[in-house]
Amino acid sequence: MSQPAKPAPQPAGRAAAKKELPEHFKAYKHVWVFIEQERGHVHPVSWELMGSGRRLADKLGVELAAVVIGPTGDATKAAVAESFCYGADLAYVVADDVLTDYRNESYTKALTDLVNTHKPEILLLGATTLGRDLAGAVATTLLTGLTADCTELEVDSDNSLAATRPTFGGSLLCTIYTLNFRPQMATVRPRVMAMPERVEKPVGRVIEFPLGLVEADIVTKILAFVPDRDKATSNLAYADIVVAGGLGLASPENFQLVRQLAGVLGAEYGCSRPLVQKGWVSADRQIGQTGKTIRPKLYIAAGISGAIQHRVGVDGSDLIVAINTDKNAPIFDFAHLALVTDAIRLLPALTEAFRKRLSAHTRDRIAS
Amino acid sequence: MHIVVCIKQVPDSAQIRVHPVTNTIMRQGVPTIINPYDLFALEEALRLRDEFGGEVTVLTMGPPTAEDSLRKALTIGANRAVLLTDRFFAGSDTLATSYALAAAIRKIGSTFGAVDVVFTGKQTIDGDTAQVGPGICKRLDFLQLTYVSKVSSLDLEARTIEVERRSEGGVQVLRSNLPCLITMLEGTNQVRRGSMINALNAARAEVVKWSAQDAGVEDIQKCGLRGSPTVVKRVFAPTPRAEKAKVVEAAGQPPAEALIDEIFKLRPKLENEMFELARGF
């Protein structure tokens, strides 16, 4: 092989800095996904991230590890076993009953120690309340970069992580790199990445890691846990059908038209950001970059103009139906079906038409 | 008791426009506001001060014009305002921002009295990262309490605090110690209006202005672009979908009926699935 006479010209400025990963970071290899368990359940965002992690690991030619932190016992064992079905090559496990409830102090220590010992190049977490609480603390402790709420994760030509996220209140997208520091950390919100297929597989390599903390070391104590009564609010992100309303509804009273249609369809309802800001609808119903990301089979957007920050929250929907009076509304750039009309007038008719169709459907099925 | 509330002056995102041709942000003339999430943090801090006594110091890092937001916070009722402003801070990512703010909070503690609680909003509306709060907290080695919906009790003698914290699927009731950092959830309190007296005092009040050096920042290399491990390489507008939305034509049919026909034509399986779903309700 011939050597080039001169080194290839390096791009100037910060782009050049990217090439010089400090020596002590060169040992950082492999892709990790933090498996978020709370109260015995793995958050589905963790499996969604395993899908992304698998793709990144394959491109880099490295392994994908699931990181499971939780109490000893069946739930943690099940999470470990499940992680292999979602593509893990190996699993790091920190199991200790001190970790039964999520607390920042204990989980930060577990994850930070694990990273410092086993050195991943990429670490992905769900952008949930737990994941954001943990990721911010871990990244600061490790003094590395963290990119929040990514909508796209790619491997660049020089094997660095290119993390894309909305910026400027969701009006533009930007691609962010973590130069010269490892691990490269990113969070992704639930439903942004598609759920990978689950393939039955035996439990593979498991590396257990001690927590090195006892209860007396942890200052913060859990006095109680009050589960949510309104289960439906947390289902918006995972609903099969979603109906949402925007400013085109013109008054808070008209928002009931959205709820009525959702009721007939057995759907969840949501809204765009301005309706939350105006106080018409509660914040947990907001769809978009700063609210929930949804991937339903059918999404009906009534009177929503479709700012980018809304679009990034609904882009994964299988079929988007937009109803808007303005034929130039940006929502028609990403909707599949467009109805240029007043949602206030259409919604009651649509509710009634669906009611009839679905009850006629019931008759047909009973007859057949 | 001494509480520090970190606020950020942000562009009113409702009024940001993207240039249709160049796809760049048109910042000119966009009014700035206090990050709306921070107002819930400020209100909770003022409520605790009113109940337990002490002072509330508001802190922001930003350009000299961020003084406007600090004066607003004084009008709402804060006792003191500190503006951390220095060209060395330009281009800071969340890690570099938390480094500078943590230094300033230490300085506030040594200058105006030990800090018991730091409040921040749960996130900003321009960055949306929710990372600076936890970042400051780790650097100060405080106890971290994020997504707090309620501070239910505080014992200054025992140095303990009890809060309700939003977690996935429920609320954690936690007891922790002071000093701690709390990120406050939105909609958790009614933000007060400033009084006339506060407004007059705020107009006259002196905003403390600190450079990196004034704030006791030890390593300027850890600030700004230089101290930021993350780098924004590309900013772009999303590409429109290749095909435009299909416009539903209601040929003699009521539009609602035409729409349903189109939905089931494009996704034939949906009809059965919707039937199953609707039956469940």
XYZ file of C-alpha atoms in Angstrom:
649
model
C 0.000 0.000 0.000
C 1.332 3.379 -0.879
C 1.373 6.086 1.714
C 0.205 9.517 0.689
C 3.108 11.933 0.577
C 1.218 14.524 2.541
C -1.591 14.126 5.034
C -4.944 14.999 3.520
C -5.811 18.639 4.112
C -7.859 19.003 7.273
C -10.901 21.204 7.328
C -10.337 24.275 9.410
C -11.926 25.255 12.702
C -14.253 23.096 14.722
C -14.775 20.509 12.014
C -11.080 19.669 12.297
C -11.337 19.368 16.071
C -13.697 16.453 15.559
C -10.924 14.264 14.191
C -8.799 14.470 17.303
C -10.516 12.292 19.851
C -8.288 12.383 22.946
C -6.353 9.161 23.518
C -8.155 8.205 26.744
C -11.517 8.263 24.927
C -10.401 5.876 22.206
C -11.139 2.913 24.478
C -14.846 3.916 24.457
C -16.658 1.355 22.294
C -20.140 -0.017 21.789
C -23.657 1.340 21.965
C -25.666 1.256 25.181
C -29.377 1.706 25.748
C -30.657 2.447 29.238
C -33.645 0.182 29.893
C -36.086 2.240 31.915
C -38.000 0.205 34.452
C -40.333 1.777 36.894
C -42.462 -0.204 39.297
C -41.937 -3.469 37.492
C -42.640 -2.249 33.971
C -40.207 -1.450 31.196
C -41.137 1.782 29.454
C -41.742 0.984 25.754
C -39.407 3.844 24.788
C -36.530 1.583 25.870
C -37.421 -1.015 23.224
C -37.886 1.744 20.646
C -34.341 2.872 21.486
C -33.063 -0.695 21.161
C -34.226 -0.524 17.542
C -32.193 2.659 16.964
C -29.276 1.327 19.005
C -29.151 -1.877 16.961
C -28.945 0.100 13.738
C -26.155 2.355 15.083
C -24.197 -0.610 16.473
C -24.440 -2.472 13.167
C -23.209 0.560 11.237
C -20.303 0.983 13.643
C -19.578 -2.750 13.733
C -19.832 -2.803 17.535
C -22.044 -4.460 20.133
C -25.379 -3.259 21.487
C -25.732 -3.495 25.243
C -28.873 -3.091 27.318
C -28.323 -1.432 30.687
C -30.828 -2.658 33.238
C -30.890 -0.960 36.629
C -33.466 -2.007 39.215
C -34.337 -4.110 42.239
C -33.373 -7.768 42.550
C -36.135 -10.139 41.528
C -38.305 -11.210 38.636
C -39.102 -7.824 37.069
C -35.447 -6.975 36.505
C -34.716 -10.527 35.295
C -37.626 -10.270 32.865
C -36.350 -6.908 31.592
C -32.914 -8.423 30.980
C -34.392 -11.418 29.148
C -36.634 -9.159 27.088
C -33.732 -6.923 26.063
C -32.194 -9.852 24.165
C -35.464 -10.284 22.252
C -35.135 -6.633 21.185
C -31.614 -7.052 19.852
C -29.134 -6.794 22.723
C -25.801 -8.578 22.331
C -25.197 -8.302 26.038
C -26.722 -6.762 29.145
C -25.173 -4.869 32.026
C -27.228 -5.328 35.163
C -27.160 -3.389 38.400
C -29.680 -5.174 40.636
C -30.136 -4.028 44.202
C -33.248 -3.523 46.294
C -32.084 0.011 47.038
C -33.025 0.629 43.375
C -36.685 -0.418 43.787
C -37.923 3.143 43.269
C -36.218 5.562 40.941
C -34.126 8.105 42.794
C -31.631 10.391 41.185
C -28.792 9.734 43.637
C -28.753 5.939 43.375
C -29.453 5.678 39.635
C -26.906 8.376 38.772
C -24.266 6.495 40.729
C -25.155 3.153 39.129
C -25.078 4.473 35.568
C -22.042 6.743 36.026
C -19.956 3.972 37.601
C -20.995 1.572 34.866
C -19.968 4.038 32.133
C -16.634 4.783 33.798
C -15.878 1.083 34.099
C -17.120 -0.332 30.794
C -16.800 2.778 28.562
C -19.507 2.969 25.885
C -19.136 5.354 22.934
C -22.873 6.013 22.686
C -25.445 6.036 25.492
C -29.149 6.434 24.696
C -31.971 7.114 27.156
C -35.698 7.775 26.819
C -36.691 11.426 27.210
C -39.219 10.622 29.927
C -39.330 12.369 33.305
C -37.062 9.585 34.611
C -34.734 9.588 31.611
C -34.336 13.362 31.558
C -33.727 13.521 35.299
C -31.069 10.817 34.996
C -29.434 11.839 31.700
C -28.802 15.433 32.785
C -27.227 14.307 36.046
C -25.098 11.585 34.444
C -23.852 13.763 31.574
C -22.810 16.530 33.981
C -21.091 14.059 36.297
C -19.224 12.561 33.318
C -18.643 16.065 31.845
C -19.796 14.938 28.417
C -22.277 16.183 25.823
C -25.978 15.347 25.896
C -28.466 16.024 23.124
C -32.089 16.075 24.220
C -35.199 14.919 22.388
C -33.553 13.699 19.220
C -35.763 12.880 16.269
C -33.045 11.189 14.241
C -29.839 9.348 15.171
C -27.224 8.574 12.551
C -23.592 7.531 12.345
C -21.431 10.002 10.459
C -18.680 9.078 7.986
C -16.078 9.360 10.774
C -18.137 7.116 13.076
C -19.383 9.907 15.331
C -23.011 10.209 16.393
C -25.052 12.765 14.453
C -28.045 13.600 16.626
C -30.811 15.658 15.018
C -33.395 17.533 17.062
C -35.826 20.384 16.588
C -34.538 23.791 17.610
C -35.825 27.355 17.978
C -39.068 26.213 19.523
C -39.434 23.536 16.876
C -39.288 25.770 13.825
C -36.049 24.251 12.465
C -33.989 21.101 12.890
C -30.340 20.945 13.888
C -27.728 18.211 13.882
C -25.515 18.086 16.958
C -22.188 16.311 17.523
C -20.348 15.612 20.763
C -16.762 16.390 19.858
C -13.821 15.109 21.839
C -15.907 13.642 24.660
C -17.304 10.217 25.352
C -19.817 8.780 25.713
C -21.959 10.629 23.196
C -25.283 10.853 25.013
C -28.740 11.418 23.567
C -32.329 11.175 24.717
C -35.298 10.363 22.481
C -38.933 10.894 23.370
C -41.419 8.020 23.456
C -42.916 7.135 20.071
C -40.368 9.085 18.037
C -38.633 5.881 16.928
C -40.606 2.927 15.608
C -41.006 -0.126 17.816
C -38.670 -2.836 16.507
C -39.928 -6.356 15.945
C -39.590 -8.634 18.956
C -37.763 -11.846 18.138
C -37.767 -14.674 20.695
C -34.165 -15.247 21.771
C -32.422 -16.882 24.715
C -30.734 -14.781 27.387
C -27.222 -13.949 26.255
C -24.196 -12.544 27.998
C -25.039 -10.783 31.269
C -22.509 -8.689 33.156
C -23.519 -7.911 36.713
C -22.253 -4.776 38.371
C -22.450 -3.815 42.051
C -24.223 -0.618 43.121
C -21.814 0.135 45.949
C -24.449 2.018 47.952
C -26.653 1.082 50.881
C -29.962 2.697 51.806
C -28.309 4.740 54.563
C -26.090 6.423 51.932
C -29.095 7.824 50.065
C -30.506 11.062 51.436
C -33.781 11.208 49.509
C -36.488 8.870 50.823
C -39.685 7.769 49.109
C -42.612 8.476 51.446
C -45.343 7.329 49.051
C -46.217 6.715 45.426
C -49.610 7.807 44.177
C -50.452 6.164 40.841
C -52.334 8.280 38.301
C -56.084 7.765 38.370
C -56.641 9.078 34.876
C -54.900 6.304 32.949
C -56.080 7.773 29.672
C -53.794 10.806 29.870
C -50.725 8.618 29.695
C -52.161 6.675 26.746
C -52.189 9.529 24.256
C -48.679 8.705 23.033
C -49.591 5.074 22.423
C -53.182 5.472 21.126
C -54.186 3.874 17.797
C -56.444 6.757 16.850
C -55.990 10.386 17.881
C -58.228 13.380 17.207
C -56.765 16.810 17.935
C -57.888 20.411 17.688
C -56.107 23.702 17.181
C -56.774 27.418 17.076
C -59.112 26.909 14.112
C -61.722 25.775 16.616
C -61.985 29.449 17.593
C -63.333 28.951 21.133
C -62.739 26.659 24.117
C -66.383 25.519 23.895
C -65.778 24.145 20.410
C -63.062 21.857 21.727
C -65.824 19.505 22.882
C -66.376 18.718 19.167
C -62.936 17.076 19.215
C -63.748 15.146 22.382
C -67.079 13.976 20.940
C -65.459 12.592 17.795
C -62.748 10.920 19.883
C -65.469 9.397 22.068
C -67.296 7.848 19.123
C -64.031 6.450 17.723
C -62.688 5.153 21.024
C -59.793 7.479 20.317
C -57.619 9.712 22.467
C -57.897 13.455 22.042
C -55.150 16.056 21.981
C -54.436 19.620 20.936
C -51.776 21.909 19.525
C -49.585 24.108 21.712
C -51.558 27.378 21.495
C -54.620 25.757 23.093
C -52.533 24.787 26.130
C -51.023 28.262 26.276
C -54.515 29.759 26.181
C -55.573 27.419 28.966
C -58.312 25.740 26.888
C -56.862 22.244 27.309
C -54.540 20.757 29.941
C -50.815 20.429 29.177
C -50.826 16.618 29.217
C -52.944 16.687 26.037
C -50.487 18.733 24.011
C -49.150 17.070 20.881
C -45.835 18.205 19.422
C -42.213 18.786 20.259
C -42.939 20.095 23.751
C -45.893 17.781 24.294
C -46.525 14.184 23.333
C -45.224 12.450 20.237
C -47.821 10.158 18.706
C -47.707 7.368 16.102
C -51.348 6.354 15.695
C -52.835 4.467 12.760
C -55.122 7.423 12.172
C -54.570 11.031 13.199
C -57.281 13.619 12.593
C -56.077 17.218 12.996
C -58.929 19.728 13.120
C -58.130 23.415 12.788
C -54.393 22.874 13.337
C -52.103 24.870 11.045
C -49.174 22.465 11.487
C -46.109 24.364 12.709
C -42.928 22.292 12.602
C -43.019 21.805 16.345
C -46.403 20.111 15.864
C -45.249 18.178 12.834
C -42.353 16.488 14.636
C -44.865 15.170 17.146
C -47.128 13.537 14.548
C -44.807 12.603 11.671
C -44.828 8.941 12.640
C -48.610 8.645 12.224
C -49.688 6.126 9.586
C -52.474 8.277 8.151
C -52.818 11.997 8.812
C -56.117 13.702 8.000
C -56.049 17.497 8.121
C -59.098 19.718 8.259
C -58.339 23.407 7.842
C -59.932 26.407 6.174
C -56.574 27.688 4.897
C -55.524 25.706 1.859
C -51.966 27.004 2.303
C -51.656 25.808 5.903
C -48.346 23.974 6.453
C -50.217 20.938 7.763
C -51.181 20.083 4.184
C -47.444 19.643 3.451
C -47.314 16.549 5.635
C -50.918 15.330 5.870
C -52.087 12.460 3.651
C -55.691 13.561 3.310
C -56.802 17.159 3.194
C -60.215 18.649 3.683
C -60.260 22.388 3.091
C -63.212 23.367 5.209
C -64.215 24.741 8.579
C -63.536 22.123 11.269
C -66.243 23.622 13.481
C -68.842 22.708 10.894
C -67.299 19.440 9.734
C -66.589 17.810 13.101
C -70.232 17.284 14.197
C -71.054 15.814 10.775
C -67.991 13.590 10.894
C -68.869 12.393 14.400
C -72.384 11.546 13.278
C -71.213 9.847 10.069
C -68.674 7.713 11.945
C -71.287 6.829 14.563
C -73.609 5.542 11.841
C -70.884 3.672 9.960
C -69.514 1.981 13.028
C -72.927 0.958 14.290
C -73.873 -0.291 10.794
C -70.651 -2.232 10.945
C -71.810 -3.756 14.229
C -75.083 -4.875 12.600
C -73.206 -6.436 9.677
C -70.946 -8.352 11.963
C -73.772 -9.642 14.126
C -75.707 -10.669 11.012
C -72.769 -12.511 9.455
C -33.837 31.223 54.125
C -32.138 32.140 50.866
C -33.610 30.897 47.585
C -32.064 31.386 44.157
C -34.345 31.212 41.118
C -32.655 30.716 37.755
C -34.594 32.296 34.915
C -33.927 32.684 31.224
C -34.943 35.418 28.840
C -36.261 33.723 25.712
C -37.762 34.881 22.425
C -41.539 34.641 22.491
C -41.682 31.518 20.352
C -45.224 32.234 19.256
C -43.783 35.145 17.307
C -40.725 33.516 15.725
C -40.894 33.296 11.962
C -38.717 31.403 9.534
C -37.653 33.246 6.417
C -39.519 31.544 3.576
C -36.576 31.694 1.173
C -33.421 31.419 3.275
C -34.912 29.152 5.968
C -33.203 31.179 8.663
C -34.751 32.445 11.852
C -35.984 36.005 11.652
C -35.057 37.228 15.105
C -35.455 40.915 14.467
C -38.292 42.432 16.365
C -39.192 39.210 18.162
C -40.155 40.273 21.679
C -38.502 38.518 24.610
C -40.210 37.123 27.684
C -39.225 35.311 30.858
C -39.277 31.612 29.969
C -42.898 30.798 30.960
C -41.897 27.634 32.878
C -39.601 29.727 35.096
C -42.548 31.758 36.390
C -43.866 28.711 38.265
C -40.430 28.306 39.857
C -40.369 31.985 40.838
C -43.862 31.832 42.302
C -43.055 28.746 44.380
C -39.897 30.432 45.675
C -41.830 33.578 46.626
C -44.510 31.475 48.329
C -41.862 29.702 50.450
C -40.194 33.017 51.287
C -43.519 34.528 52.361
C -44.194 31.529 54.577
C -40.744 30.918 56.062
C -39.041 34.305 55.721
C -35.791 35.096 53.957
C -34.906 36.308 50.496
C -35.302 35.349 46.861
C -32.473 36.125 44.443
C -33.177 35.787 40.725
C -30.269 34.884 38.492
C -29.936 34.842 34.745
C -27.114 34.392 32.291
C -27.447 36.215 29.018
C -26.779 39.398 27.086
C -27.064 42.789 28.841
C -30.648 43.086 27.542
C -31.617 40.155 29.813
C -31.805 42.817 32.526
C -35.395 43.410 31.345
C -36.437 39.958 32.505
C -34.700 40.415 35.844
C -36.633 43.658 36.413
C -39.847 41.840 35.627
C -38.911 39.220 38.216
C -38.253 42.014 40.739
C -41.670 43.458 39.924
C -43.251 40.082 40.584
C -41.571 40.109 43.975
C -37.968 38.878 44.009
C -35.644 40.652 46.462
C -32.513 40.789 44.365
C -31.415 40.235 40.779
C -28.076 39.052 39.426
C -27.151 39.210 35.744
C -24.280 37.020 34.647
C -23.062 38.494 31.412
C -19.772 38.086 29.599
C -18.726 37.486 26.011
C -16.896 34.379 27.260
C -20.294 32.768 27.806
C -21.368 33.095 24.171
C -22.165 29.786 22.504
C -22.490 27.823 25.751
C -24.243 24.463 25.556
C -26.014 23.046 28.601
C -22.823 21.717 30.214
C -21.005 25.059 29.895
C -24.134 26.952 31.016
C -24.451 24.858 34.150
C -20.766 25.458 34.910
C -21.157 29.240 34.782
C -24.464 29.318 36.664
C -23.137 27.025 39.401
C -20.167 29.366 39.874
C -22.515 32.352 40.129
C -24.736 30.556 42.679
C -21.676 29.807 44.842
C -20.766 33.474 44.630
C -24.331 34.513 45.489
C -24.080 32.223 48.515
C -20.811 33.717 49.721
C -21.901 37.314 49.020
C -25.558 37.409 50.067
C -25.970 34.387 52.350
C -25.850 30.606 52.060
C -28.284 29.199 49.482
C -30.868 26.702 50.755
C -32.848 25.996 47.601
C -32.260 26.656 43.896
C -35.351 26.720 41.690
C -35.524 26.424 37.916
C -38.381 25.859 35.484
C -38.724 22.315 34.177
C -37.213 23.411 30.832
C -37.028 26.449 28.559
C -39.227 27.022 25.547
C -36.296 27.800 23.252
C -33.837 25.034 24.147
C -36.356 22.518 25.508
C -33.566 20.365 26.947
C -34.397 20.269 30.688
C -30.669 19.699 31.224
C -29.425 22.884 32.857
C -31.284 22.329 36.152
C -29.799 18.872 36.795
C -26.464 20.182 35.494
C -26.322 23.026 38.050
C -27.435 20.610 40.737
C -24.636 18.088 40.114
C -22.017 20.810 39.970
C -23.174 22.217 43.311
C -23.569 18.701 44.731
C -27.114 19.575 45.842
C -29.963 17.080 46.055
C -31.890 16.909 42.795
C -35.699 17.140 42.774
C -37.075 17.519 39.226
C -40.655 17.854 37.933
C -41.913 18.960 41.343
C -45.620 19.759 41.449
C -45.780 20.771 45.094
C -43.466 21.625 47.969
C -45.557 20.175 50.786
C -43.360 20.945 53.767
C -40.084 22.491 54.740
C -38.256 22.266 58.068
C -35.451 24.772 58.326
C -34.304 23.438 61.697
C -34.044 19.827 60.565
C -32.959 20.952 57.046
C -35.545 18.680 55.417
C -38.009 19.242 52.584
C -40.955 17.203 51.325
C -42.138 17.433 47.741
C -44.466 15.774 45.299
C -42.664 14.814 42.114
C -44.242 13.826 38.804
C -42.921 10.504 37.584
C -44.055 8.138 34.836
C -47.486 6.835 35.811
C -47.791 8.578 39.145
C -46.554 10.977 41.780
C -43.611 10.268 44.077
C -43.826 11.816 47.538
C -40.202 12.446 48.514
C -38.388 13.656 51.586
C -34.958 15.105 51.013
C -32.495 17.507 52.565
C -31.420 21.091 52.026
C -29.653 22.372 50.059
C -31.520 21.062 47.046
C -32.385 22.064 43.489
C -36.004 21.915 42.417
C -37.271 22.080 38.844
C -40.886 23.160 39.023
C -43.637 21.706 36.867
C -45.912 24.076 34.951
C -49.456 24.859 36.050
C -48.670 24.019 39.668
C -49.362 27.425 41.176
C -50.970 30.736 40.331
C -48.238 33.184 39.381
C -48.810 36.464 41.223
C -48.998 39.836 39.594
C -46.447 42.397 40.663
C -47.655 45.104 42.999
C -47.358 48.798 42.215
C -44.802 49.199 45.006
C -42.724 46.320 43.622
C -42.860 47.864 40.164
C -41.599 51.186 41.483
C -38.870 49.489 43.490
C -37.905 47.301 40.561
C -37.453 50.311 38.315
C -35.073 51.834 40.857
C -33.388 48.622 41.991
C -29.825 47.957 41.039
C -29.344 44.751 39.106
C -26.072 43.115 40.166
C -24.002 42.583 37.031
C -21.237 40.037 37.096
C -18.669 39.077 34.500
C -17.174 35.584 34.548
C -14.397 36.909 36.744
C -16.789 38.727 39.114
C -18.754 35.502 39.539
C -15.631 33.607 40.502
C -15.599 31.396 37.416
C -12.377 29.448 37.866
C -11.704 28.135 34.392
C -12.746 30.300 31.461
C -11.941 27.357 29.147
C -14.999 25.612 30.529
C -17.279 28.465 29.391
C -18.921 29.339 26.116
C -18.287 27.564 22.836
C -14.909 26.350 24.060
C -16.334 24.675 27.125
C -19.176 23.027 25.232
C -18.772 19.362 24.321
C -21.670 19.562 21.881
C -21.470 21.431 18.614
C -24.317 22.339 16.300
C -23.113 21.398 12.867
C -26.127 22.025 10.718
C -29.413 23.905 11.032
C -32.066 23.193 8.439
C -35.762 23.204 7.696
C -37.474 19.842 7.394
C -38.119 18.658 3.859
C -41.727 18.597 2.812
C -43.202 15.201 2.032
C -42.723 14.232 -1.594
C -46.405 14.042 -2.361
C -48.845 16.697 -1.250
C -51.905 15.766 0.751
C -54.711 14.308 -1.335
C -57.569 16.754 -1.318
C -60.866 15.074 -0.534
C -63.470 16.015 -3.133
C -67.034 15.656 -2.016
C -68.687 14.794 -5.316
C -72.317 15.314 -4.449
C -71.700 13.545 -1.153
C -71.588 15.175 2.284
C -67.880 15.994 2.930
C -67.823 13.912 6.121
C -68.974 10.822 4.202
C -66.467 11.466 1.419
C -63.682 11.745 3.989
C -64.576 8.471 5.687
C -64.668 6.731 2.290
C -61.204 8.067 1.495
C -59.818 6.990 4.876
C -61.052 3.426 4.430
C -59.958 3.371 0.794
C -56.386 4.293 1.758
C -56.294 2.055 4.842
C -58.782 -0.786 4.328
C -57.821 -2.552 7.562
C -58.744 0.490 9.622
C -62.469 -0.136 9.337
C -62.365 -3.345 11.352
C -59.834 -1.937 13.794
C -61.958 1.145 14.386
C -64.954 -1.047 14.984
C -63.045 -2.946 17.667
C -61.861 0.275 19.265
C -65.275 1.929 19.200
C -66.837 -1.151 20.761
C -64.514 -0.774 23.729
C -66.126 2.526 24.657
